[in-house]
């Protein structure tokens, strides 16, 4: 029972959860090979699974593998959480920062190699600080997206990632206040066990948030396709009528104006459809300017358009 509730056991359990999500994301990457953010999130769980397993096997594998490689992979995975979110919102992905953060583990182990407990202490502090830093950056990306894209769950996701950050930053004093004990080379610590278990909950929450945000973006894109004229970007007839109905449902009236492009068929026949499309785009741009702020966005159907200005 004591072995079941040990740090290595919970790390191996966490690695198993990471492995399941790795396989799930691998299938998504195969289906959508051009999606950078899916590839990055696949790398997150692959690296985290390998890193957690390496750390859990401390004492049965070389220390260079469990301490340097294991922690390095785990910190790289934390950085890729942030990179994946940046890619999800179409922003530049700076791969160098997570790699540099991961390489910071090596000098810690090298210079403190004479003291196993001291090196372990500073590796934990470094890992907690890295987690807090990268989760805070991820929350920042989500807060920026609230203004840019307006996905409904982005604010809640930003709050959850901020809580991830605060939990890890708040844990920074724990290795000093309650040093991790070692049974040989195996770490033994109740608070570390609890923090790793909390990381398991965070992992499930992060995957759920990714699914929710992706579904919201897809639903938003489908609504846009259903309600928008592809050529001009103006609302189509169905969307316009729905907006008018919603406006009239408030009990106030309004003014309806119908506009038409004269001789549009002759333009198409004489100069071709490309020229006709250019005329419609110019006409749509003019309608947007005429509508101003007091009217609903005009609708365009073939060569006719409609304005509705609520009273």
Tab-separated table of N, CA and C in Angstrom, residues 18 35 89 97 111:
chain	number	residue	atom	x	y	z
A	18	UNK	N	-0.783	10.636	-19.579
A	18	UNK	CA	-0.157	11.368	-20.688
A	18	UNK	C	-0.108	10.508	-21.951
A	35	UNK	N	-2.088	21.093	-39.013
A	35	UNK	CA	-2.387	21.862	-37.802
A	35	UNK	C	-1.176	21.883	-36.877
A	89	UNK	N	-3.964	30.335	-31.706
A	89	UNK	CA	-4.491	31.661	-32.021
A	89	UNK	C	-3.724	32.341	-33.145
A	97	UNK	N	12.772	29.379	-26.621
A	97	UNK	CA	12.606	29.645	-25.190
A	97	UNK	C	12.380	28.371	-24.373
A	111	UNK	N	26.701	21.389	-11.195
A	111	UNK	CA	27.369	22.141	-10.131
A	111	UNK	C	26.998	21.650	-8.744
